[in-house]
PDB file of C-alpha atoms in Angstrom:
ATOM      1  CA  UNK A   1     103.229  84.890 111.989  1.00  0.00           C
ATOM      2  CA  UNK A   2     101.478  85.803 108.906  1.00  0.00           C
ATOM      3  CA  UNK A   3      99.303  84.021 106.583  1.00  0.00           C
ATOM      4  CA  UNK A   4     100.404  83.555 103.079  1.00  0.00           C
ATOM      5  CA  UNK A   5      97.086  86.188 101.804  1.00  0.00           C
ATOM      6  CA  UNK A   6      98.451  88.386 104.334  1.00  0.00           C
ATOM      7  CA  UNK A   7     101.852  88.828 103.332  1.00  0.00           C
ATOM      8  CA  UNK A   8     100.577  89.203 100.167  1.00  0.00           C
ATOM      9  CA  UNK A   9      98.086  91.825 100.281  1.00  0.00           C
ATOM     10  CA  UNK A  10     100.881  93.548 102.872  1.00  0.00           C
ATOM     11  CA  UNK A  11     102.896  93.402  99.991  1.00  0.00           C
ATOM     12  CA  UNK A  12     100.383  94.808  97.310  1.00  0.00           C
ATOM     13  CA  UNK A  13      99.557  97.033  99.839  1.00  0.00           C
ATOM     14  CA  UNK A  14     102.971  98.754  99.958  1.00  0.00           C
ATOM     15  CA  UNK A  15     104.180  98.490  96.351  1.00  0.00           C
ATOM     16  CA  UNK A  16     100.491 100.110  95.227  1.00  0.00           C
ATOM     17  CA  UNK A  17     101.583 103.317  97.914  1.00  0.00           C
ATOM     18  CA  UNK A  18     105.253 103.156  96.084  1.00  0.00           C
ATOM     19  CA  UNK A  19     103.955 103.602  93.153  1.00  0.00           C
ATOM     20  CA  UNK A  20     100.958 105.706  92.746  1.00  0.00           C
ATOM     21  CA  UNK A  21     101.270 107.626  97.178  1.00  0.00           C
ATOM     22  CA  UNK A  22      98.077 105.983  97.392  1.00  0.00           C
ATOM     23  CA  UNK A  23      96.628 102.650  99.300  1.00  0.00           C
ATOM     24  CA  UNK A  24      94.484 100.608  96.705  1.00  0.00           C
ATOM     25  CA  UNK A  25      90.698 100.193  96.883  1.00  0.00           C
ATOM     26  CA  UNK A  26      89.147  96.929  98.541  1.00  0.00           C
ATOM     27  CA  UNK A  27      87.972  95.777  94.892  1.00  0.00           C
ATOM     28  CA  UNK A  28      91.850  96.534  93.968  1.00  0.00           C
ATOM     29  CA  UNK A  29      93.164  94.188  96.756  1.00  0.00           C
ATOM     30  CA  UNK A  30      90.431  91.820  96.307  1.00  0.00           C
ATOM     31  CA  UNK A  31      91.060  91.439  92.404  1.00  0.00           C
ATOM     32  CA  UNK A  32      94.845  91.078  93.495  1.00  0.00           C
ATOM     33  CA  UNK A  33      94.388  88.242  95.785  1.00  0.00           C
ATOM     34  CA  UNK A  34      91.813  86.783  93.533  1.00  0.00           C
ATOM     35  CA  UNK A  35      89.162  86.591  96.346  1.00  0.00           C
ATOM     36  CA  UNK A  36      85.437  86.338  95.611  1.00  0.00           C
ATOM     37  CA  UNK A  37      84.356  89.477  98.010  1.00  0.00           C
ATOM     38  CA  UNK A  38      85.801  92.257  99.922  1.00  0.00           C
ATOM     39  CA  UNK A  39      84.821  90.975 103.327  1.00  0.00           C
ATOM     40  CA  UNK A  40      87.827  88.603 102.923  1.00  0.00           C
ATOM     41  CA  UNK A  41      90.071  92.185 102.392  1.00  0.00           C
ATOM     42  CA  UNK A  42      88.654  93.500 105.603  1.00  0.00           C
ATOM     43  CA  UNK A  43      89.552  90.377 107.426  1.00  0.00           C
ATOM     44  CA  UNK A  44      92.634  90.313 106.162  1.00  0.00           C
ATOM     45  CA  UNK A  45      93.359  94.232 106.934  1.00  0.00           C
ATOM     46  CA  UNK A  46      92.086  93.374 110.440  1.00  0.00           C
ATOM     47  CA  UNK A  47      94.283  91.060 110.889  1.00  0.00           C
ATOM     48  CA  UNK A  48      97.348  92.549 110.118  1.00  0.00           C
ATOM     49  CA  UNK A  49      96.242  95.363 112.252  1.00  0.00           C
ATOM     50  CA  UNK A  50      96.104  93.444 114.870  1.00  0.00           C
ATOM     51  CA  UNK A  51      99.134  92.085 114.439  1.00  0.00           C
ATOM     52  CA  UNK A  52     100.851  95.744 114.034  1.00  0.00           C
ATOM     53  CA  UNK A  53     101.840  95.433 110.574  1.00  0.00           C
ATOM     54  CA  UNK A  54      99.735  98.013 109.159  1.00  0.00           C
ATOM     55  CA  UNK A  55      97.408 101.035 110.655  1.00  0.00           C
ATOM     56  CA  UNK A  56      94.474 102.308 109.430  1.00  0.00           C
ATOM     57  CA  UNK A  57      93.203 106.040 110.314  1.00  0.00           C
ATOM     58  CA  UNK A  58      90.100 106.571 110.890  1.00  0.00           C
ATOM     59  CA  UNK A  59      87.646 108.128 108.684  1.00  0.00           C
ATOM     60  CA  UNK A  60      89.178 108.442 105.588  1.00  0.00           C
ATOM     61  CA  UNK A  61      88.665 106.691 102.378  1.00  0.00           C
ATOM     62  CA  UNK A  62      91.526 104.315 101.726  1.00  0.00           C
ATOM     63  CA  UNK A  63      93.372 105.393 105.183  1.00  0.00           C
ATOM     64  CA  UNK A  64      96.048 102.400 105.643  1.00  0.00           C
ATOM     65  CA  UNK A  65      99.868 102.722 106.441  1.00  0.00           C
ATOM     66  CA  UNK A  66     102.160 100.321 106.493  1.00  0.00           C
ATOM     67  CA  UNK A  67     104.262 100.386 109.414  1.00  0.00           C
ATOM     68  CA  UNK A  68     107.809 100.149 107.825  1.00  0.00           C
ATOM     69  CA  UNK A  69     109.208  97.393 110.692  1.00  0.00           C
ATOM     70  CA  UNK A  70     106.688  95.320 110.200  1.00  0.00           C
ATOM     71  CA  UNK A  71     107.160  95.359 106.306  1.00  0.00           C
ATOM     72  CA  UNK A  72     110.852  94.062 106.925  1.00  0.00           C
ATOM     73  CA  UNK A  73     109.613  91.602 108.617  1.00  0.00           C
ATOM     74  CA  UNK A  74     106.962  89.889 106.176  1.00  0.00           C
ATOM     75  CA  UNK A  75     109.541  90.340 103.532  1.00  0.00           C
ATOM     76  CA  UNK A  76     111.628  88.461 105.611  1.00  0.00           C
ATOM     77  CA  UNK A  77     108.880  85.673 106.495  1.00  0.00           C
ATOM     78  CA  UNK A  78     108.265  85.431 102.525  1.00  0.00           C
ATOM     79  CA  UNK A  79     111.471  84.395 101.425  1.00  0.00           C
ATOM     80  CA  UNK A  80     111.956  82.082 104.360  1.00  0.00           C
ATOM     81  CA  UNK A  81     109.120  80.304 102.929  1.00  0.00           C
ATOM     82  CA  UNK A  82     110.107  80.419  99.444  1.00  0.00           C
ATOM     83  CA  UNK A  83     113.831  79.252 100.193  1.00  0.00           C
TER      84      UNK A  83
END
């Protein structure tokens, strides 16, 4: 189960690859989520690792992929909790 921040930044995640092929910066996901600093992005990217919804590669700048199961589910968590 996800937290409401994670599903969210999952989702910004995702739709910022749809639309420009490339994963946003930590200042972009941490001005999107309205967080004060970006150590609250990297726990929340750790945690969603962890949980298998995303991977990041290693070294590379902005390396994350969202694993496309996992996407269908937090879509489907989100509008559980919004119905």
């Amino acid at each position: 189960m996800l937290t409401e921040k994670q599903k969210e930044l999952l989702l910004f995640i995702h739709s910022r690859m749809q639309e420009s092929g490339v994963p946003p910066s930590f200042d972009e996901m941490k001005d999107a989520l309205d967080l004060k600093s970006k150590s609250g992005i990297h726990r929340l990217i750790t945690a969603l690792v962890e949980r298998g919804f995303i991977r990041r590669l290693p070294h590379r700048a902005r390396a994350i992929e969202v694993i496309r199961g996992a996407l269908r589910n937090a879509r489907r968590l989100r509008s559980r909790a919004a119905g």
